[in-house]
XYZ file of C-alpha atoms in Angstrom:
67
model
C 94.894 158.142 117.880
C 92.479 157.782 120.902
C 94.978 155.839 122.869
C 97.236 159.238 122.790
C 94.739 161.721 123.591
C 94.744 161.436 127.142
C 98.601 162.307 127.295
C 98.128 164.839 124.994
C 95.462 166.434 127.507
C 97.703 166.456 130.044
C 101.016 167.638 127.987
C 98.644 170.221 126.594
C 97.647 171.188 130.684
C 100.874 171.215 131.597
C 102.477 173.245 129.693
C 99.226 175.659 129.575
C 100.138 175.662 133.634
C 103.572 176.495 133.146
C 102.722 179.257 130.576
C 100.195 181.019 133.147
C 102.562 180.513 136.002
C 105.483 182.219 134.126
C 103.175 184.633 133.214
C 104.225 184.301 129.568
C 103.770 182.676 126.150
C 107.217 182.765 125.748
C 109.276 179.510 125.059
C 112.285 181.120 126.866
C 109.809 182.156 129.996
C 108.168 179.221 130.671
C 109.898 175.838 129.322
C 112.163 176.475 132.429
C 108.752 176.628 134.433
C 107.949 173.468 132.800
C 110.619 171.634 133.769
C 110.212 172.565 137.086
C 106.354 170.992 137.120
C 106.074 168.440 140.515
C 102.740 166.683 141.602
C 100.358 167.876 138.804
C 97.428 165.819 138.640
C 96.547 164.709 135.426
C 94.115 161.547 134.174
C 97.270 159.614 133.495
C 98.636 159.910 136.350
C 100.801 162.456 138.558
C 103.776 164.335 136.811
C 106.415 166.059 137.357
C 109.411 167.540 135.327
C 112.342 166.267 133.916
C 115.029 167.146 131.576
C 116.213 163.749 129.408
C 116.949 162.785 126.014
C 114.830 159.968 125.394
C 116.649 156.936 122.735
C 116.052 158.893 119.604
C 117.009 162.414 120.460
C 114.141 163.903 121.255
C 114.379 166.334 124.645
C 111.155 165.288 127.123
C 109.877 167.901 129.750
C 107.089 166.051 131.979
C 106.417 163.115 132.399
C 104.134 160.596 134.320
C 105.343 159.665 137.685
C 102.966 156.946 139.035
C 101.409 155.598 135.255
């Protein structure tokens, strides 16, 4: 569990940026915010939005770019 909760800072940062940047709680209002994300600065690493499927299905937002 410890090895996760780093990334789960940052998702959790993220998308708490994208929520007060849309100005709203809403899914609707600010996944498209998300998406959008370039150059945040978290601990692991810098990240920036994207829209992929990853292998099993599942839709991913934001990634790292330089971890």
């Amino acid at each position: 569990v410890k090895v996760y909760a780093p990334y789960v800072y940052d998702a959790l940062n993220v998308m708490v940026a994208a929520m007060v940047k849309a100005g709203s709680a809403d899914p609707k209002v600010y996944l498209p915010v998300l998406a959008k994300t370039e150059g945040y600065k978290g601990v692991t690493g810098t990240i920036a939005g994207r829209k992929w499927t990853s292998p099993s299905g599942r839709k991913i937002h934001a990634v790292p770019t330089d971890g």
